[in-house]
PDB file of C-alpha atoms in Angstrom:
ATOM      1  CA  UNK A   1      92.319 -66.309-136.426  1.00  0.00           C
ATOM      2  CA  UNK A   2      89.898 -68.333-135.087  1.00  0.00           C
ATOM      3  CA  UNK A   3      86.910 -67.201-133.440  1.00  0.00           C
ATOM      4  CA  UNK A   4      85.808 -68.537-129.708  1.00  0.00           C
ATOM      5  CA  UNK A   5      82.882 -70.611-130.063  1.00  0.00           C
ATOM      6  CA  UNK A   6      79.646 -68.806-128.411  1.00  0.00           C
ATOM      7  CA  UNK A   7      79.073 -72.433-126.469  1.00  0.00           C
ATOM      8  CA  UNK A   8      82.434 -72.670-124.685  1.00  0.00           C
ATOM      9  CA  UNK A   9      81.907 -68.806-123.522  1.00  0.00           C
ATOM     10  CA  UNK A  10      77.779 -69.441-122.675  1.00  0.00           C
ATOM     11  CA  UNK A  11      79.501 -72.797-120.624  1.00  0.00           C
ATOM     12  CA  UNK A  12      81.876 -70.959-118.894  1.00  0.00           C
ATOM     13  CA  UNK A  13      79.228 -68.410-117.415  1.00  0.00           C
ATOM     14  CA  UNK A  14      77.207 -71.714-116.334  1.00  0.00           C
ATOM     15  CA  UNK A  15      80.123 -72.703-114.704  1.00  0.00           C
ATOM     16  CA  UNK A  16      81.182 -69.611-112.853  1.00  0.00           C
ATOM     17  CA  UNK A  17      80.561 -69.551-108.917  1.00  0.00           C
ATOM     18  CA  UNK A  18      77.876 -67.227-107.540  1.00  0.00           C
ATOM     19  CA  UNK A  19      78.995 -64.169-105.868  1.00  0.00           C
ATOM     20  CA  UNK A  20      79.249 -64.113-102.660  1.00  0.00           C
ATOM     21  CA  UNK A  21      76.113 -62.105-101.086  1.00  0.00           C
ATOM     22  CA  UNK A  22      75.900 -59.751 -98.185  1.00  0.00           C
ATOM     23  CA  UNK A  23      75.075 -61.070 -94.871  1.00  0.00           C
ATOM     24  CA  UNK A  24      73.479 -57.890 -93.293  1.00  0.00           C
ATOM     25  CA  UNK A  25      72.220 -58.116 -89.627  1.00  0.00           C
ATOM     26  CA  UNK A  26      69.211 -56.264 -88.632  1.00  0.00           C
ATOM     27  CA  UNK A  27      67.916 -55.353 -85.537  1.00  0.00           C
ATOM     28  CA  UNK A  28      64.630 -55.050 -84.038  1.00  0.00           C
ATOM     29  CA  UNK A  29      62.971 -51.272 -83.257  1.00  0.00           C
ATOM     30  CA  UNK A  30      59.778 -49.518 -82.658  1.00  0.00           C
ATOM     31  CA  UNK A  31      58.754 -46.231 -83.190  1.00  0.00           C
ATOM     32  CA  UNK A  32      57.995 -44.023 -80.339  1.00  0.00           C
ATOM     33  CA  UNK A  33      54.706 -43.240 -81.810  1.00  0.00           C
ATOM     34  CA  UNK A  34      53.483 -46.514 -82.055  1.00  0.00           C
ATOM     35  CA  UNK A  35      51.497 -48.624 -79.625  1.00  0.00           C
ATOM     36  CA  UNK A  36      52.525 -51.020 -77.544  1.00  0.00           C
ATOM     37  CA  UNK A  37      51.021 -54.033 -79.790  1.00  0.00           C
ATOM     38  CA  UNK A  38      52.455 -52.988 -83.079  1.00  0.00           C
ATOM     39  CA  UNK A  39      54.796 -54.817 -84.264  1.00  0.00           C
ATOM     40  CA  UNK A  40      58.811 -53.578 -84.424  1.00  0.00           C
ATOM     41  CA  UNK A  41      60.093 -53.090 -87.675  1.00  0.00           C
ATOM     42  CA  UNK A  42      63.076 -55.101 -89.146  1.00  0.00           C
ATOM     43  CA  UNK A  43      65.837 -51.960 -89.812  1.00  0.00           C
ATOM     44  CA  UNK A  44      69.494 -53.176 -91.570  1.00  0.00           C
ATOM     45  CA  UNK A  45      72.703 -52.714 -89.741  1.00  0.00           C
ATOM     46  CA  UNK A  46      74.233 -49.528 -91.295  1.00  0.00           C
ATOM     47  CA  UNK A  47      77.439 -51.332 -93.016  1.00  0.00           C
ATOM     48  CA  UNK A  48      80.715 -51.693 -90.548  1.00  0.00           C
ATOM     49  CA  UNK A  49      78.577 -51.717 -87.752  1.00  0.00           C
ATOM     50  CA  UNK A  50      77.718 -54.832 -87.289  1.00  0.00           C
ATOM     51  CA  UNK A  51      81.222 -55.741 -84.806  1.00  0.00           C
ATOM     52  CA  UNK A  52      80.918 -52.287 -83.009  1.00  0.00           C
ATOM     53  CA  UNK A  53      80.289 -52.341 -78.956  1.00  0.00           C
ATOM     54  CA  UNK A  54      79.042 -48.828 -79.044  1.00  0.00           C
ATOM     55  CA  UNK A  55      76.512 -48.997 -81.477  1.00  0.00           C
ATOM     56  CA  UNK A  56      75.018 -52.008 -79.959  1.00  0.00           C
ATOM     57  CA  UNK A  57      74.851 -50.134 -76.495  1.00  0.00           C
ATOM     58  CA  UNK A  58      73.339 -47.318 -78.255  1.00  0.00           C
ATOM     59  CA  UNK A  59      70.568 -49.635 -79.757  1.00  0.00           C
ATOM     60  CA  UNK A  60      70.096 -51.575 -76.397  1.00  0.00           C
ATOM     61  CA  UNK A  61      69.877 -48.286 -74.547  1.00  0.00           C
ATOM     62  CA  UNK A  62      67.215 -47.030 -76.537  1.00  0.00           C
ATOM     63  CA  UNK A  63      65.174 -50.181 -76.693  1.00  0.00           C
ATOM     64  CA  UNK A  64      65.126 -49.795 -72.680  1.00  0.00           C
ATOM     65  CA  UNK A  65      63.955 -46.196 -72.927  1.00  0.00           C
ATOM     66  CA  UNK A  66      61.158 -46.661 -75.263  1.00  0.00           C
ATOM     67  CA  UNK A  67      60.004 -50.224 -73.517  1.00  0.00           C
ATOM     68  CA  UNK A  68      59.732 -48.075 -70.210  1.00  0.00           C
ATOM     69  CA  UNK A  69      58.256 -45.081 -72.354  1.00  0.00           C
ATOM     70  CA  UNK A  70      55.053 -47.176 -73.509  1.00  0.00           C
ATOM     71  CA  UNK A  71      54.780 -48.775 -70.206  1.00  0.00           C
ATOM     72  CA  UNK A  72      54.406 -45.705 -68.415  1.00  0.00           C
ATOM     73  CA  UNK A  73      52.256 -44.497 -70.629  1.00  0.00           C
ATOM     74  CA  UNK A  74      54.251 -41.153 -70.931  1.00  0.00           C
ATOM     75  CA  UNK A  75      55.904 -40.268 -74.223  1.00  0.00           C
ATOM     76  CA  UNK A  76      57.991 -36.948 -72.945  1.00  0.00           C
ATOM     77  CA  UNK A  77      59.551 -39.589 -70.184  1.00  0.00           C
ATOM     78  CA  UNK A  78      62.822 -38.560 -70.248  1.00  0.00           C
ATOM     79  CA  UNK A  79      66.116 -40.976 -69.839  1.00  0.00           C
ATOM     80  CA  UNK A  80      67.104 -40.861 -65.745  1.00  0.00           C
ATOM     81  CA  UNK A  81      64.126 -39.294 -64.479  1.00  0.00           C
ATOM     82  CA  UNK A  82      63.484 -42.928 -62.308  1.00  0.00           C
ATOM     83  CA  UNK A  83      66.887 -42.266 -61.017  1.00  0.00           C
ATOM     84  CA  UNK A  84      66.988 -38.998 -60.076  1.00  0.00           C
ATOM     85  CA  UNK A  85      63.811 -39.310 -58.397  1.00  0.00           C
ATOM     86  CA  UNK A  86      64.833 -42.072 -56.234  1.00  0.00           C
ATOM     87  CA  UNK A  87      68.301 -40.446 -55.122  1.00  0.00           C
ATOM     88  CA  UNK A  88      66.506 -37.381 -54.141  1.00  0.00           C
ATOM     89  CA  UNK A  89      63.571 -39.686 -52.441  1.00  0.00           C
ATOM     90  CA  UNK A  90      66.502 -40.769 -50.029  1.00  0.00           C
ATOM     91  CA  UNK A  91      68.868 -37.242 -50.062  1.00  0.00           C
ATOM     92  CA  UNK A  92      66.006 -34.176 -50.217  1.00  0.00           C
ATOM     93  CA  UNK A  93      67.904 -31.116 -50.321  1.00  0.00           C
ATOM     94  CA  UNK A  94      71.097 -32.027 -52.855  1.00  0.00           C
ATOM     95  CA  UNK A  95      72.197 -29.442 -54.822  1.00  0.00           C
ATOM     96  CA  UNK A  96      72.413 -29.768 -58.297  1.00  0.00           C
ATOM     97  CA  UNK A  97      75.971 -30.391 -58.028  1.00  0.00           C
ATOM     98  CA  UNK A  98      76.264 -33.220 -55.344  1.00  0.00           C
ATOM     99  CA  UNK A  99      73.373 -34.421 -57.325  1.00  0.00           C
ATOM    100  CA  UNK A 100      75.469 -34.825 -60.620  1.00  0.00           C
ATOM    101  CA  UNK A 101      77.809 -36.423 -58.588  1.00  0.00           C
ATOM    102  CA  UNK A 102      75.615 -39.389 -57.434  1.00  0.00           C
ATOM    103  CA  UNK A 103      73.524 -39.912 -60.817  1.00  0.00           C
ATOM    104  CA  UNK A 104      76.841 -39.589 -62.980  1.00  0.00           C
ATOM    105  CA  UNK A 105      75.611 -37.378 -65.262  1.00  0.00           C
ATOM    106  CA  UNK A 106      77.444 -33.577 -66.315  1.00  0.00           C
ATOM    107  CA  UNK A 107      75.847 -30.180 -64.571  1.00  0.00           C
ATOM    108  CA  UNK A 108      75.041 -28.905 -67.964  1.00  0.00           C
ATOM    109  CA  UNK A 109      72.739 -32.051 -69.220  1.00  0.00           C
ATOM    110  CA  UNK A 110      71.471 -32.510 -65.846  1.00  0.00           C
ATOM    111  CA  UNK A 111      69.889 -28.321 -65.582  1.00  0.00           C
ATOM    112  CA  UNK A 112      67.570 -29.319 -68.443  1.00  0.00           C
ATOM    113  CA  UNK A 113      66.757 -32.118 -67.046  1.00  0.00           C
ATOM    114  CA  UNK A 114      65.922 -30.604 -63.501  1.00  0.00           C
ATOM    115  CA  UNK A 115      63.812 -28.028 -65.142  1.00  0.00           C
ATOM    116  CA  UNK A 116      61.922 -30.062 -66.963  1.00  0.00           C
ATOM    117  CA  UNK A 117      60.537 -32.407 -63.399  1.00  0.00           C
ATOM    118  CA  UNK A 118      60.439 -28.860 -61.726  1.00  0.00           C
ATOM    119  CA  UNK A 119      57.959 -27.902 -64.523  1.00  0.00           C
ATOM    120  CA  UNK A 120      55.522 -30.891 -64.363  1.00  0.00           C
ATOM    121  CA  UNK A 121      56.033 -30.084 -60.788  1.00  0.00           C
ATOM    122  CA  UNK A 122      57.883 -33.020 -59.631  1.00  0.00           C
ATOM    123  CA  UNK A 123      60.016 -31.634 -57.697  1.00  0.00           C
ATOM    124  CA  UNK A 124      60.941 -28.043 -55.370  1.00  0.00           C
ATOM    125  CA  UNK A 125      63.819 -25.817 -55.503  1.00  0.00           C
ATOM    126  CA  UNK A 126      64.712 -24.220 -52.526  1.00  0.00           C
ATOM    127  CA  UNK A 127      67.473 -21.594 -51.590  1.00  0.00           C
ATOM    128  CA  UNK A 128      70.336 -22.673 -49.262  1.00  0.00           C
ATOM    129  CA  UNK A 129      70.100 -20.223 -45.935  1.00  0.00           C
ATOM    130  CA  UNK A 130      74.031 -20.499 -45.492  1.00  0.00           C
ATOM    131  CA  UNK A 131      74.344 -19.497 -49.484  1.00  0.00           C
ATOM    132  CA  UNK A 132      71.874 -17.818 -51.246  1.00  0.00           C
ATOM    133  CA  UNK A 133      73.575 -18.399 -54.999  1.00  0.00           C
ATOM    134  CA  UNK A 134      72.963 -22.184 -54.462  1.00  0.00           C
ATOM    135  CA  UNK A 135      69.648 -24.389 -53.770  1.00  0.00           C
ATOM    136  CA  UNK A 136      68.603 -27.586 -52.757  1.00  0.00           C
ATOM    137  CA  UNK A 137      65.754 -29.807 -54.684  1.00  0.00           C
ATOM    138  CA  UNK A 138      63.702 -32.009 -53.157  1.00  0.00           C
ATOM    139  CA  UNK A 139      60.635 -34.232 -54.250  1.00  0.00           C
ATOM    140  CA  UNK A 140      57.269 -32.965 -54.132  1.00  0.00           C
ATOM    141  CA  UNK A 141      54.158 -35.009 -53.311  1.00  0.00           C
ATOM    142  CA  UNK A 142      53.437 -35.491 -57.079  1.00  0.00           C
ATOM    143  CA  UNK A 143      57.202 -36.592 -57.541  1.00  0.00           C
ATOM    144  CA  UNK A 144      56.760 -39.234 -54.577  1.00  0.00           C
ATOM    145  CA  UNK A 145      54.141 -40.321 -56.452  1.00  0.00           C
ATOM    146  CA  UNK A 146      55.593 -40.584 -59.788  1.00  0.00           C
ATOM    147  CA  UNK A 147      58.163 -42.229 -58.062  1.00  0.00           C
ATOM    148  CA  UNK A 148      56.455 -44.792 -56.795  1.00  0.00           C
ATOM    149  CA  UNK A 149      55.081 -45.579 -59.851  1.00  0.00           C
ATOM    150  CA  UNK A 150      58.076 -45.541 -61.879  1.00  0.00           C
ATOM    151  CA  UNK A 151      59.509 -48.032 -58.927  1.00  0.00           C
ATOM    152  CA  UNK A 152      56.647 -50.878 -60.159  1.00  0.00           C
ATOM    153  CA  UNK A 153      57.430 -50.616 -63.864  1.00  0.00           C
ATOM    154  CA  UNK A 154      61.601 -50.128 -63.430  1.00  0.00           C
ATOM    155  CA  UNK A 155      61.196 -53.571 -61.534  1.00  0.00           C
ATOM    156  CA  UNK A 156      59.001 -55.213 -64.240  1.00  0.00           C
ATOM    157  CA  UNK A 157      61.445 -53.719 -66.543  1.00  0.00           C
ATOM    158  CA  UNK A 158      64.325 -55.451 -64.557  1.00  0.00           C
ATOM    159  CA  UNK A 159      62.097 -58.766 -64.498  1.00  0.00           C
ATOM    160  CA  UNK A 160      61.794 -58.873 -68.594  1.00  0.00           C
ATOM    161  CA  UNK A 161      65.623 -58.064 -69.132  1.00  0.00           C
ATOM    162  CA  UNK A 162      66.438 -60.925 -66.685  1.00  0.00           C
ATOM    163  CA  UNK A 163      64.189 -62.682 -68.851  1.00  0.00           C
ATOM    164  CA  UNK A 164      65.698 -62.084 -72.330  1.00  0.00           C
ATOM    165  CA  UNK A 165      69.533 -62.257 -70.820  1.00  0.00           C
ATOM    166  CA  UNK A 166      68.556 -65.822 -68.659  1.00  0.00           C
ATOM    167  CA  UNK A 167      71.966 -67.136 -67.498  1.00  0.00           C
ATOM    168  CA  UNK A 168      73.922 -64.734 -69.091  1.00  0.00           C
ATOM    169  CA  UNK A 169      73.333 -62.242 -66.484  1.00  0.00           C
ATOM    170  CA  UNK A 170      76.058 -62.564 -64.210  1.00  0.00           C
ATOM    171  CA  UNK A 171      78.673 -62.624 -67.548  1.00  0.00           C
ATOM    172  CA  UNK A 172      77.484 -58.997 -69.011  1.00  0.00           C
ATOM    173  CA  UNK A 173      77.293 -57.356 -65.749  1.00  0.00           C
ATOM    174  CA  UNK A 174      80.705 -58.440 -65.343  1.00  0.00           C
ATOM    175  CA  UNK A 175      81.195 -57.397 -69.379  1.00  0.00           C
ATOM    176  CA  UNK A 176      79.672 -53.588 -68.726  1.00  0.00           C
ATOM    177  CA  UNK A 177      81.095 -53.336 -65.404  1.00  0.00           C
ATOM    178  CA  UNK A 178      84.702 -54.035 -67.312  1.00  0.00           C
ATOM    179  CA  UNK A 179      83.099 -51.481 -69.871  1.00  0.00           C
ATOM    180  CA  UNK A 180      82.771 -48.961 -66.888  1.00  0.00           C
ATOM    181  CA  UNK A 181      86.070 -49.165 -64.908  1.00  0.00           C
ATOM    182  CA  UNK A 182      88.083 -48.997 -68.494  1.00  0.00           C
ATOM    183  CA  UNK A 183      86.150 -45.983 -69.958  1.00  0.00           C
ATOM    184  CA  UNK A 184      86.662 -44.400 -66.517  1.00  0.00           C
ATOM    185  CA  UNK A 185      90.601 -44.525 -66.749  1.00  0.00           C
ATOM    186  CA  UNK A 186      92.784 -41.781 -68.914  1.00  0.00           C
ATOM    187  CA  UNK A 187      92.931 -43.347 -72.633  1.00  0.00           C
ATOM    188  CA  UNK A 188      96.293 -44.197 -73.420  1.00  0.00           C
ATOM    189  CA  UNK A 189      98.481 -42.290 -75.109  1.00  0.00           C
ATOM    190  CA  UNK A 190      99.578 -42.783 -78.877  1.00  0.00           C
ATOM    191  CA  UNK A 191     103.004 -43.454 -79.417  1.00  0.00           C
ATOM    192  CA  UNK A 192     104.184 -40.830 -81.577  1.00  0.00           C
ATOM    193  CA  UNK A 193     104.784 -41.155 -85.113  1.00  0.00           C
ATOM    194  CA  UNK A 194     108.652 -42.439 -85.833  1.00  0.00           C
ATOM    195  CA  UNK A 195     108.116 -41.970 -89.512  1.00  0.00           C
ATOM    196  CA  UNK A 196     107.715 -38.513 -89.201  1.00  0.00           C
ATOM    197  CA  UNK A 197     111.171 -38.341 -87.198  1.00  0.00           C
ATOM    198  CA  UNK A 198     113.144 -39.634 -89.089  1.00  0.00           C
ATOM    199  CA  UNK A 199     111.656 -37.606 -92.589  1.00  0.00           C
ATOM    200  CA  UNK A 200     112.743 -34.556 -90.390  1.00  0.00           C
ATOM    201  CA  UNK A 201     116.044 -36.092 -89.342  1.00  0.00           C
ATOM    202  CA  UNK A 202     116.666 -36.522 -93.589  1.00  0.00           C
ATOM    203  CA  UNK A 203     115.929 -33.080 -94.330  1.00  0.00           C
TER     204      UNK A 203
END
């Protein structure tokens, strides 16, 4: 028999197209604990989530939080506290429930949340007259003020994001709004499995 010769099989290896390499996205984030002026860190996209919508909210949504986080200067600033302030700025006296309503957010999350401004004393809780198992909340002077501050950076918050998105704006408001109104409707139904059916009708 005769034997390959080692050039021919060294020749083919020359010859043999790379491998195709893995063309990993990554994606900008900074630690909470770091200052303003360091520098994000360059993180890869976990693999198969590079074409999903909801990770990329999730990431975009947190960006937000921790951009408005170092510019208030307050690490334990919580997610919808500039909202909440605001609605109850122009309705003092919701109850926690009407509340809910306006913010969008469920009665359970939303408790936490309320005792968490009522304990840096942002805000009063006050017993209905007409019902004594409900209350209504309303700002206090320190929450009018931490509003108002919060007002200044959410707008210079709204100014950079205007920035980075440029003419695009109009396009993903319309994008999340679409995002909004679909989520909002029931989830269609699955058809039902005909496979199954007709292994039953067999048996």
């Amino acid at each position: 028999m005769l034997k390959p010769d080692k050039r021919t099989r060294r020749d083919d290896k020359a010859i043999r197209p790379p491998r195709a390499q893995d063309k990993r996205q990554t994606v900008s984030v900074r630690s909470p604990r770091a200052g303003a002026s360091a520098p994000p860190e360059e993180l890869s996209v976990p693999p198969g989530f590079s074409d999903l919508i909801g990770y990329f909210l999730r990431i975009a949504q947190e960006a937000s939080f921790q951009a408005l986080r170092q510019a208030a200067g307050k690490a334990d600033l919580k997610p919808g506290w500039y909202t909440i302030l605001s609605i109850l700025s122009a309705n003092p006296g919701l109850t926690p429930t009407e509340l809910s309503r306006l913010c969008g957010r469920d009665r359970s999350t939303l408790t936490a949340t309320l005792h968490g401004l009522d304990s840096r004393g942002l805000i009063a809780r006050r017993r209905k007259d007409r019902d004594q198992r409900s209350y209504g909340v309303k700002l206090t002077a320190s929450g009018e003020a931490m509003l108002r501050r919060l007002r200044v950076i959410a707008h210079a918050h709204d100014a950079r994001l205007d920035a980075i998105v440029g003419r695009d704006k109009p396009a993903l408001l319309a994008l999340l709004r679409r995002l909004v109104d679909g989520l909002a409707a029931p989830a269609p139904q699955r058809p039902p499995n005909r496979r199954i059916g007709k292994r039953a009708k067999t048996r």
